């Protein structure tokens, strides 16, 4: 293995594979991925991206099929551009995200005993109270930023306590998540910037995963206790806690941010939701994840030559899966560009699909639903009052600002 620069040059694709000169990590693409997706889907079920010499897929059928076939499309060689068989990973591999069976079966099985609906249910009254309180505060102000004053605030008020993280230094969580998600992409300016900015955050995260720094009754300590009973070592438990810290904040923050964007920009859907919240609150969040997927891309690596999407992909090839594009594939969804709270959004791949499907999806849903319930019972309407802005990330579709005004229900 060589550190840093990969010396490996992928062989040319088979003649039948469409070749695209598209860079999905360019600023233009990252700033507005949806305007580029149709070009990718139209190219074919599978294509070759010349700038990185990798395969890609952007249609729902193939993206789901690749995610489902974890034996052929493996994760242990990294779910970013770097192939861990040829390049040292920038941090020790995640025992969940960057693992295959049988290791993944053991670690995920253990974590499924920590992340349970029953355990989550105990948190919900407090989570709702906190969401209600936050929306009451925002109603006092009327005008606020739905990203910095809501989406970035609410998960920080519930998630770190759920894990039992040290009270000091929690503001390191988002920079650490941002860095990890940038690191799934190429070594571009975003990557370099993120690695410079997240040095302290990396140290804080490493120390916060240690048993002695986690509150006794919360989920971090529960990982260590469950690990003992389930054949995972304390060293593995420490790394598994890291997965919570990495994947738990920047994802939910942008999920809630896009939910707010969806509702604020679709007043008709907001009215539908208000007319029938008991049915539509759950659906609205699911649809917002389909409509704007926080995690836009993940990669897999082939473990054998495979016939896929009418092409032959060789062994040891990287393939980028465009989750956000699959979620708006017209072959799968009617009127895919429209945000419709009544749509059956199940089957979207915003949480992935198959054995790696998001471990924290219940947490994400309960957070978003608590916010949505607080809004629906208090707010008459949400109006966008200024320019929406984004921050670019190699993996996440992320918002930085969404100025809005809300008015109270009579
Ligand atoms: C992990 C991890 C990191 C980033 C994302 C993720 C979306 C998991 O460290 O396990 O899931």
CSV table of C-alpha atoms and ligand atoms in Angstrom, one decimal:
chain,number,residue,atom,x,y,z
A,1,UNK,CA,0.0,0.0,0.0
A,2,UNK,CA,1.1,3.5,-0.7
A,3,UNK,CA,0.2,6.4,1.5
A,4,UNK,CA,-1.2,9.6,-0.2
A,5,UNK,CA,-1.1,9.3,-3.9
A,6,UNK,CA,-2.7,6.3,-5.5
A,7,UNK,CA,-0.4,4.7,-8.1
A,8,UNK,CA,-3.1,2.6,-9.5
A,9,UNK,CA,-4.5,3.4,-12.9
A,10,UNK,CA,-7.9,1.9,-13.7
A,11,UNK,CA,-8.2,0.1,-17.0
A,12,UNK,CA,-10.5,1.6,-19.6
A,13,UNK,CA,-14.1,0.6,-19.5
A,14,UNK,CA,-15.7,-1.8,-21.9
A,15,UNK,CA,-16.6,-0.1,-25.2
A,16,UNK,CA,-20.4,-0.3,-24.5
A,17,UNK,CA,-20.1,1.9,-21.3
A,18,UNK,CA,-21.0,5.6,-21.9
A,19,UNK,CA,-18.1,7.8,-21.0
A,20,UNK,CA,-18.9,11.2,-19.4
A,21,UNK,CA,-16.6,14.1,-18.8
A,22,UNK,CA,-18.5,15.1,-15.7
A,23,UNK,CA,-16.9,16.0,-12.4
A,24,UNK,CA,-19.5,15.4,-9.6
A,25,UNK,CA,-17.1,17.1,-7.1
A,26,UNK,CA,-16.7,20.3,-9.0
A,27,UNK,CA,-18.2,23.5,-7.4
A,28,UNK,CA,-20.8,23.8,-10.2
A,29,UNK,CA,-22.0,20.2,-9.6
A,30,UNK,CA,-22.0,20.4,-5.8
A,31,UNK,CA,-23.8,23.8,-5.8
A,32,UNK,CA,-26.7,22.4,-7.8
A,33,UNK,CA,-26.5,18.6,-8.2
A,34,UNK,CA,-30.1,18.2,-9.3
A,35,UNK,CA,-29.5,20.2,-12.5
A,36,UNK,CA,-26.8,17.7,-13.5
A,37,UNK,CA,-28.6,14.5,-12.6
A,38,UNK,CA,-30.7,14.0,-15.7
A,39,UNK,CA,-27.6,14.1,-17.8
A,40,UNK,CA,-26.2,11.2,-15.7
A,41,UNK,CA,-29.5,9.2,-15.7
A,42,UNK,CA,-29.9,9.7,-19.4
A,43,UNK,CA,-26.4,8.4,-20.2
A,44,UNK,CA,-27.4,4.9,-19.2
A,45,UNK,CA,-27.9,2.6,-16.3
A,46,UNK,CA,-24.2,2.7,-15.7
A,47,UNK,CA,-21.5,5.0,-17.0
A,48,UNK,CA,-17.9,5.9,-16.7
A,49,UNK,CA,-16.7,9.2,-15.3
A,50,UNK,CA,-13.5,10.1,-17.1
A,51,UNK,CA,-12.2,12.7,-14.6
A,52,UNK,CA,-11.9,10.1,-11.9
A,53,UNK,CA,-11.8,6.9,-14.0
A,54,UNK,CA,-14.6,5.3,-12.0
A,55,UNK,CA,-18.0,3.9,-12.8
A,56,UNK,CA,-21.3,5.5,-11.8
A,57,UNK,CA,-25.0,4.9,-11.5
A,58,UNK,CA,-27.8,7.4,-11.1
A,59,UNK,CA,-31.0,5.5,-11.8
A,60,UNK,CA,-33.1,4.1,-8.9
A,61,UNK,CA,-33.1,0.5,-10.1
A,62,UNK,CA,-29.3,0.1,-10.4
A,63,UNK,CA,-28.5,2.2,-7.3
A,64,UNK,CA,-30.8,0.0,-5.2
A,65,UNK,CA,-29.5,-3.2,-6.9
A,66,UNK,CA,-25.9,-2.2,-6.1
A,67,UNK,CA,-26.7,-1.3,-2.5
A,68,UNK,CA,-28.5,-4.6,-2.1
A,69,UNK,CA,-25.7,-6.8,-3.5
A,70,UNK,CA,-23.2,-6.2,-0.7
A,71,UNK,CA,-21.1,-9.2,-1.8
A,72,UNK,CA,-20.3,-7.8,-5.2
A,73,UNK,CA,-20.3,-4.1,-4.3
A,74,UNK,CA,-18.3,-4.0,-1.0
A,75,UNK,CA,-17.9,-1.3,1.5
A,76,UNK,CA,-14.8,-2.4,3.3
A,77,UNK,CA,-12.6,-0.8,0.6
A,78,UNK,CA,-14.2,2.5,1.5
A,79,UNK,CA,-17.5,4.2,0.5
A,80,UNK,CA,-15.7,7.2,-0.9
A,81,UNK,CA,-13.4,7.7,-3.9
A,82,UNK,CA,-10.3,6.3,-2.1
A,83,UNK,CA,-9.8,2.5,-2.5
A,84,UNK,CA,-8.6,1.3,0.9
A,85,UNK,CA,-6.9,-1.6,-0.8
A,86,UNK,CA,-4.6,0.9,-2.4
A,87,UNK,CA,-4.6,3.9,-0.2
A,88,UNK,CA,-4.4,4.2,3.6
A,89,UNK,CA,-7.7,5.6,4.9
A,90,UNK,CA,-7.3,9.1,6.5
A,91,UNK,CA,-8.7,7.7,9.8
A,92,UNK,CA,-9.3,4.1,11.1
A,93,UNK,CA,-12.1,2.5,9.2
A,94,UNK,CA,-15.6,2.7,10.6
A,95,UNK,CA,-16.7,-0.8,11.8
A,96,UNK,CA,-20.2,-0.1,10.4
A,97,UNK,CA,-19.9,2.0,7.3
A,98,UNK,CA,-16.6,0.7,6.0
A,99,UNK,CA,-17.1,-3.0,6.9
A,100,UNK,CA,-18.5,-6.1,5.1
A,101,UNK,CA,-20.0,-9.2,6.6
A,102,UNK,CA,-19.0,-11.1,8.7
A,103,UNK,CA,-17.5,-8.1,10.7
A,104,UNK,CA,-20.4,-5.9,9.8
A,105,UNK,CA,-23.0,-8.5,10.8
A,106,UNK,CA,-21.5,-8.6,14.2
A,107,UNK,CA,-21.0,-4.9,14.8
A,108,UNK,CA,-24.4,-3.9,13.3
A,109,UNK,CA,-26.1,-6.6,15.2
A,110,UNK,CA,-24.7,-5.3,18.4
A,111,UNK,CA,-25.6,-1.7,17.5
A,112,UNK,CA,-29.1,-2.7,16.7
A,113,UNK,CA,-29.5,-3.7,20.3
A,114,UNK,CA,-28.5,-0.2,21.4
A,115,UNK,CA,-30.5,1.7,18.8
A,116,UNK,CA,-34.0,0.5,19.5
A,117,UNK,CA,-37.4,2.0,19.2
A,118,UNK,CA,-38.2,1.2,22.9
A,119,UNK,CA,-35.1,3.1,24.0
A,120,UNK,CA,-35.9,6.0,21.7
A,121,UNK,CA,-39.5,6.2,23.0
A,122,UNK,CA,-38.3,7.2,26.4
A,123,UNK,CA,-36.7,10.3,25.0
A,124,UNK,CA,-39.7,11.5,23.0
A,125,UNK,CA,-41.6,13.5,25.6
A,126,UNK,CA,-38.5,15.6,26.4
A,127,UNK,CA,-37.6,15.9,22.7
A,128,UNK,CA,-41.1,17.2,21.9
A,129,UNK,CA,-40.9,19.6,24.8
A,130,UNK,CA,-37.6,20.9,23.5
A,131,UNK,CA,-39.0,21.3,19.9
A,132,UNK,CA,-42.1,23.1,21.3
A,133,UNK,CA,-39.9,25.4,23.3
A,134,UNK,CA,-37.7,26.2,20.3
A,135,UNK,CA,-40.6,26.9,18.0
A,136,UNK,CA,-42.1,29.2,20.7
A,137,UNK,CA,-38.9,31.1,20.9
A,138,UNK,CA,-38.8,31.5,17.1
A,139,UNK,CA,-42.4,32.6,17.0
A,140,UNK,CA,-41.5,35.4,19.4
A,141,UNK,CA,-38.9,36.5,16.9
A,142,UNK,CA,-41.1,35.9,13.8
A,143,UNK,CA,-38.1,36.4,11.5
A,144,UNK,CA,-35.2,34.0,11.8
A,145,UNK,CA,-32.8,31.8,9.9
A,146,UNK,CA,-34.3,28.3,9.5
A,147,UNK,CA,-30.7,26.8,9.2
A,148,UNK,CA,-28.7,28.6,11.9
A,149,UNK,CA,-31.6,29.2,14.4
A,150,UNK,CA,-33.5,26.0,13.9
A,151,UNK,CA,-31.9,23.1,11.9
A,152,UNK,CA,-28.5,23.6,13.5
A,153,UNK,CA,-30.0,24.2,17.0
A,154,UNK,CA,-32.5,21.4,17.5
A,155,UNK,CA,-30.3,18.3,16.9
A,156,UNK,CA,-27.6,19.9,19.1
A,157,UNK,CA,-30.2,20.1,21.9
A,158,UNK,CA,-31.1,16.5,21.8
A,159,UNK,CA,-28.5,14.3,20.1
A,160,UNK,CA,-25.3,14.9,22.2
A,161,UNK,CA,-27.3,14.2,25.4
A,162,UNK,CA,-28.7,11.1,23.9
A,163,UNK,CA,-25.2,9.8,23.5
A,164,UNK,CA,-24.0,11.3,26.8
A,165,UNK,CA,-21.2,13.4,25.3
A,166,UNK,CA,-19.1,15.7,27.5
A,167,UNK,CA,-20.8,19.1,27.8
A,168,UNK,CA,-17.7,21.0,26.8
A,169,UNK,CA,-16.6,21.1,23.2
A,170,UNK,CA,-19.8,19.9,21.5
A,171,UNK,CA,-19.4,22.6,18.9
A,172,UNK,CA,-16.7,20.2,17.4
A,173,UNK,CA,-19.3,17.8,16.3
A,174,UNK,CA,-20.4,19.5,13.1
A,175,UNK,CA,-16.9,20.4,11.9
A,176,UNK,CA,-15.9,16.7,12.4
A,177,UNK,CA,-19.0,15.5,10.5
A,178,UNK,CA,-18.4,18.0,7.7
A,179,UNK,CA,-14.7,16.8,7.5
A,180,UNK,CA,-15.7,13.2,7.3
A,181,UNK,CA,-18.2,13.7,4.6
A,182,UNK,CA,-15.8,15.9,2.6
A,183,UNK,CA,-13.2,13.1,2.9
A,184,UNK,CA,-15.4,10.7,0.9
A,185,UNK,CA,-14.6,12.8,-2.1
A,186,UNK,CA,-11.4,13.6,-4.0
A,187,UNK,CA,-8.5,15.5,-2.5
A,188,UNK,CA,-9.9,18.8,-3.8
A,189,UNK,CA,-10.0,22.2,-2.1
A,190,UNK,CA,-12.9,21.2,0.0
A,191,UNK,CA,-11.0,18.3,1.4
A,192,UNK,CA,-7.9,20.3,2.1
A,193,UNK,CA,-9.8,23.0,3.8
A,194,UNK,CA,-11.8,20.6,5.9
A,195,UNK,CA,-8.7,18.8,7.1
A,196,UNK,CA,-7.1,22.1,8.1
A,197,UNK,CA,-10.2,23.2,10.0
A,198,UNK,CA,-11.1,20.0,11.8
A,199,UNK,CA,-7.8,19.2,13.6
A,200,UNK,CA,-9.1,20.1,17.0
A,201,UNK,CA,-12.4,18.5,16.3
A,202,UNK,CA,-10.7,15.2,15.5
A,203,UNK,CA,-8.9,15.3,18.9
A,204,UNK,CA,-12.1,16.1,20.7
A,205,UNK,CA,-14.1,13.4,19.0
A,206,UNK,CA,-11.4,10.8,19.7
A,207,UNK,CA,-11.4,11.6,23.4
A,208,UNK,CA,-15.2,11.9,23.6
A,209,UNK,CA,-15.6,8.3,22.4
A,210,UNK,CA,-13.7,7.0,25.5
A,211,UNK,CA,-15.8,5.2,28.1
A,212,UNK,CA,-14.6,7.4,30.9
A,213,UNK,CA,-15.8,10.6,29.0
A,214,UNK,CA,-19.3,9.3,28.4
A,215,UNK,CA,-22.3,9.7,30.8
A,216,UNK,CA,-23.3,6.5,32.5
A,217,UNK,CA,-26.9,6.2,31.5
A,218,UNK,CA,-26.8,7.4,27.9
A,219,UNK,CA,-26.3,5.5,24.6
A,220,UNK,CA,-22.5,5.9,24.4
A,221,UNK,CA,-22.0,4.0,27.6
A,222,UNK,CA,-24.7,1.6,26.5
A,223,UNK,CA,-22.6,0.7,23.5
A,224,UNK,CA,-19.7,-0.4,25.8
A,225,UNK,CA,-22.1,-2.4,28.0
A,226,UNK,CA,-23.8,-4.1,25.1
A,227,UNK,CA,-20.4,-4.7,23.4
A,228,UNK,CA,-19.4,-6.7,26.4
A,229,UNK,CA,-22.4,-9.0,26.1
A,230,UNK,CA,-22.3,-9.3,22.3
A,231,UNK,CA,-18.7,-10.2,21.6
A,232,UNK,CA,-17.4,-6.8,20.7
A,233,UNK,CA,-14.2,-5.5,22.4
A,234,UNK,CA,-13.9,-2.2,24.3
A,235,UNK,CA,-11.7,-1.0,21.5
A,236,UNK,CA,-14.4,-1.8,19.0
A,237,UNK,CA,-17.0,-0.1,21.2
A,238,UNK,CA,-14.9,3.0,21.2
A,239,UNK,CA,-14.9,3.1,17.4
A,240,UNK,CA,-18.6,2.3,17.2
A,241,UNK,CA,-19.4,5.3,19.4
A,242,UNK,CA,-17.4,7.3,16.9
A,243,UNK,CA,-20.0,6.4,14.2
A,244,UNK,CA,-22.7,8.1,16.3
A,245,UNK,CA,-20.6,11.3,16.5
A,246,UNK,CA,-19.7,11.3,12.8
A,247,UNK,CA,-23.0,10.5,11.3
A,248,UNK,CA,-25.4,12.0,13.8
A,249,UNK,CA,-25.3,15.7,13.4
A,250,UNK,CA,-24.5,17.1,10.0
A,251,UNK,CA,-26.9,14.7,8.5
A,252,UNK,CA,-29.9,15.5,10.7
A,253,UNK,CA,-29.1,19.2,10.6
A,254,UNK,CA,-29.3,19.2,6.8
A,255,UNK,CA,-32.3,16.9,6.8
A,256,UNK,CA,-34.3,19.3,8.9
A,257,UNK,CA,-32.9,22.3,6.9
A,258,UNK,CA,-34.2,20.8,3.7
A,259,UNK,CA,-37.5,19.9,5.3
A,260,UNK,CA,-37.8,23.6,6.2
A,261,UNK,CA,-36.8,24.6,2.6
A,262,UNK,CA,-39.4,22.2,1.2
A,263,UNK,CA,-42.2,23.4,3.3
A,264,UNK,CA,-41.3,27.1,3.0
A,265,UNK,CA,-41.1,26.9,-0.8
A,266,UNK,CA,-44.4,24.8,-1.1
A,267,UNK,CA,-47.1,26.7,0.8
A,268,UNK,CA,-49.7,24.4,-0.8
A,269,UNK,CA,-48.0,21.3,0.8
A,270,UNK,CA,-47.7,23.1,4.1
A,271,UNK,CA,-51.5,23.6,4.1
A,272,UNK,CA,-52.1,20.0,3.2
A,273,UNK,CA,-49.9,19.0,6.1
A,274,UNK,CA,-51.8,21.3,8.5
A,275,UNK,CA,-55.1,19.8,7.4
A,276,UNK,CA,-54.0,16.3,8.2
A,277,UNK,CA,-50.9,16.2,10.5
A,278,UNK,CA,-51.5,12.9,12.2
A,279,UNK,CA,-51.1,11.1,8.8
A,280,UNK,CA,-48.8,13.5,6.9
A,281,UNK,CA,-46.1,14.5,9.4
A,282,UNK,CA,-44.2,11.2,9.0
A,283,UNK,CA,-44.7,11.3,5.2
A,284,UNK,CA,-43.6,14.9,4.9
A,285,UNK,CA,-40.1,14.1,6.3
A,286,UNK,CA,-39.8,11.0,4.2
A,287,UNK,CA,-40.7,12.9,1.1
A,288,UNK,CA,-38.3,15.8,1.9
A,289,UNK,CA,-35.5,13.2,2.1
A,290,UNK,CA,-36.5,11.9,-1.3
A,291,UNK,CA,-36.9,15.3,-2.7
A,292,UNK,CA,-33.6,16.6,-1.4
A,293,UNK,CA,-31.3,13.9,-0.1
A,294,UNK,CA,-28.7,15.0,2.5
A,295,UNK,CA,-26.3,12.3,1.6
A,296,UNK,CA,-25.9,12.7,-2.1
A,297,UNK,CA,-23.4,10.0,-3.0
A,298,UNK,CA,-21.7,6.9,-1.6
A,299,UNK,CA,-19.3,4.5,-3.4
A,300,UNK,CA,-18.8,0.8,-3.5
A,301,UNK,CA,-15.9,-1.3,-4.9
A,302,UNK,CA,-16.5,-4.4,-6.9
A,303,UNK,CA,-15.2,-7.7,-5.5
A,304,UNK,CA,-15.5,-9.6,-8.9
A,305,UNK,CA,-16.3,-8.9,-12.5
A,306,UNK,CA,-20.0,-8.3,-12.7
A,307,UNK,CA,-22.7,-7.8,-15.4
A,308,UNK,CA,-24.5,-4.7,-14.3
A,309,UNK,CA,-26.9,-2.4,-16.0
A,310,UNK,CA,-26.2,-4.0,-19.3
A,311,UNK,CA,-22.4,-3.5,-18.9
A,312,UNK,CA,-19.5,-5.5,-17.6
A,313,UNK,CA,-17.7,-3.9,-14.7
A,314,UNK,CA,-14.3,-5.4,-13.9
A,315,UNK,CA,-13.2,-6.6,-10.5
A,316,UNK,CA,-11.6,-3.9,-8.2
A,317,UNK,CA,-13.5,-1.0,-9.7
A,318,UNK,CA,-14.9,1.9,-7.8
A,319,UNK,CA,-18.5,2.9,-8.6
A,320,UNK,CA,-20.2,6.0,-7.3
A,321,UNK,CA,-23.9,5.7,-6.5
A,322,UNK,CA,-26.0,8.9,-6.9
A,323,UNK,CA,-28.6,8.5,-4.2
A,324,UNK,CA,-30.0,12.0,-4.8
A,325,UNK,CA,-30.4,11.3,-8.5
A,326,UNK,CA,-32.0,7.9,-7.8
A,327,UNK,CA,-34.5,9.6,-5.6
A,328,UNK,CA,-35.7,11.7,-8.5
A,329,UNK,CA,-35.5,9.1,-11.2
A,330,UNK,CA,-38.6,9.4,-13.4
A,331,UNK,CA,-38.4,5.7,-14.1
A,332,UNK,CA,-39.3,5.2,-10.4
A,333,UNK,CA,-41.3,8.3,-9.4
A,334,UNK,CA,-44.1,10.2,-11.0
A,335,UNK,CA,-43.4,13.8,-11.3
A,336,UNK,CA,-40.1,13.3,-9.4
A,337,UNK,CA,-39.2,17.0,-9.1
A,338,UNK,CA,-42.3,17.9,-7.2
A,339,UNK,CA,-42.4,17.9,-3.4
A,340,UNK,CA,-45.7,16.2,-2.4
A,341,UNK,CA,-46.4,15.4,1.2
A,342,UNK,CA,-49.0,12.8,0.1
A,343,UNK,CA,-46.6,10.8,-2.0
A,344,UNK,CA,-45.6,7.3,-1.0
A,345,UNK,CA,-42.0,8.1,-0.6
A,346,UNK,CA,-41.0,4.7,0.8
A,347,UNK,CA,-38.3,3.1,-1.3
A,348,UNK,CA,-36.2,6.3,-1.5
A,349,UNK,CA,-32.5,5.6,-0.9
A,350,UNK,CA,-31.9,8.7,1.2
A,351,UNK,CA,-31.1,6.4,4.1
A,352,UNK,CA,-29.4,4.0,1.8
A,353,UNK,CA,-30.7,0.5,1.3
A,354,UNK,CA,-29.8,-3.1,2.3
A,355,UNK,CA,-27.6,-4.1,5.1
A,356,UNK,CA,-26.0,-0.7,5.5
A,357,UNK,CA,-29.2,1.2,5.6
A,358,UNK,CA,-28.9,4.1,8.1
A,359,UNK,CA,-28.6,2.9,11.7
A,360,UNK,CA,-29.8,6.2,13.0
A,361,UNK,CA,-32.8,6.6,10.8
A,362,UNK,CA,-35.2,6.3,13.7
A,363,UNK,CA,-33.4,9.0,15.5
A,364,UNK,CA,-33.4,11.3,12.5
A,365,UNK,CA,-37.2,10.7,11.9
A,366,UNK,CA,-38.1,11.3,15.5
A,367,UNK,CA,-36.1,14.6,15.6
A,368,UNK,CA,-37.7,15.9,12.4
A,369,UNK,CA,-41.1,14.8,13.4
A,370,UNK,CA,-40.8,16.6,16.8
A,371,UNK,CA,-39.9,19.8,15.0
A,372,UNK,CA,-42.7,19.3,12.5
A,373,UNK,CA,-45.3,18.6,15.1
A,374,UNK,CA,-44.2,21.7,17.0
A,375,UNK,CA,-44.5,23.8,13.9
A,376,UNK,CA,-47.8,22.4,12.7
A,377,UNK,CA,-49.6,23.0,16.0
A,378,UNK,CA,-48.3,26.6,16.4
A,379,UNK,CA,-47.5,28.2,13.0
A,380,UNK,CA,-49.9,29.5,10.4
A,381,UNK,CA,-47.4,30.0,7.6
A,382,UNK,CA,-43.8,30.0,6.7
A,383,UNK,CA,-42.5,32.5,4.2
A,384,UNK,CA,-39.0,32.8,2.7
A,385,UNK,CA,-37.8,36.3,3.2
A,386,UNK,CA,-34.3,36.3,1.6
A,387,UNK,CA,-31.7,34.5,-0.3
A,388,UNK,CA,-31.1,30.8,0.5
A,389,UNK,CA,-27.4,29.9,0.5
A,390,UNK,CA,-25.5,26.6,0.6
A,391,UNK,CA,-22.2,25.4,1.8
A,392,UNK,CA,-20.5,22.9,-0.5
A,393,UNK,CA,-19.5,19.5,0.7
A,394,UNK,CA,-18.2,16.5,-1.3
A,395,UNK,CA,-21.0,14.3,0.0
A,396,UNK,CA,-23.7,16.3,1.7
A,397,UNK,CA,-26.2,18.6,0.1
A,398,UNK,CA,-26.0,21.3,2.8
A,399,UNK,CA,-27.7,24.7,3.5
A,400,UNK,CA,-26.0,27.5,5.3
A,401,UNK,CA,-28.9,30.1,5.4
A,402,UNK,CA,-32.6,30.1,4.9
A,403,UNK,CA,-34.2,33.4,6.1
A,404,UNK,CA,-37.9,32.9,6.9
A,405,UNK,CA,-40.8,34.6,8.7
A,406,UNK,CA,-43.4,32.6,10.5
A,407,UNK,CA,-46.8,33.7,11.9
A,408,UNK,CA,-48.6,32.2,14.8
A,409,UNK,CA,-51.8,30.3,14.4
A,410,UNK,CA,-54.7,32.3,15.9
B,1,LIG,C1,-19.3,6.1,10.4
B,1,LIG,C2,-20.1,6.9,9.4
B,1,LIG,C3,-19.5,8.0,9.0
B,1,LIG,C4,-20.2,8.8,8.0
B,1,LIG,C5,-21.5,8.5,7.6
B,1,LIG,C6,-22.0,7.3,8.1
B,1,LIG,C7,-24.0,7.8,6.9
B,1,LIG,C8,-21.4,6.6,9.0
B,1,LIG,O1,-18.3,6.6,10.9
B,1,LIG,O2,-19.7,5.0,10.7
B,1,LIG,O3,-23.3,7.0,7.7
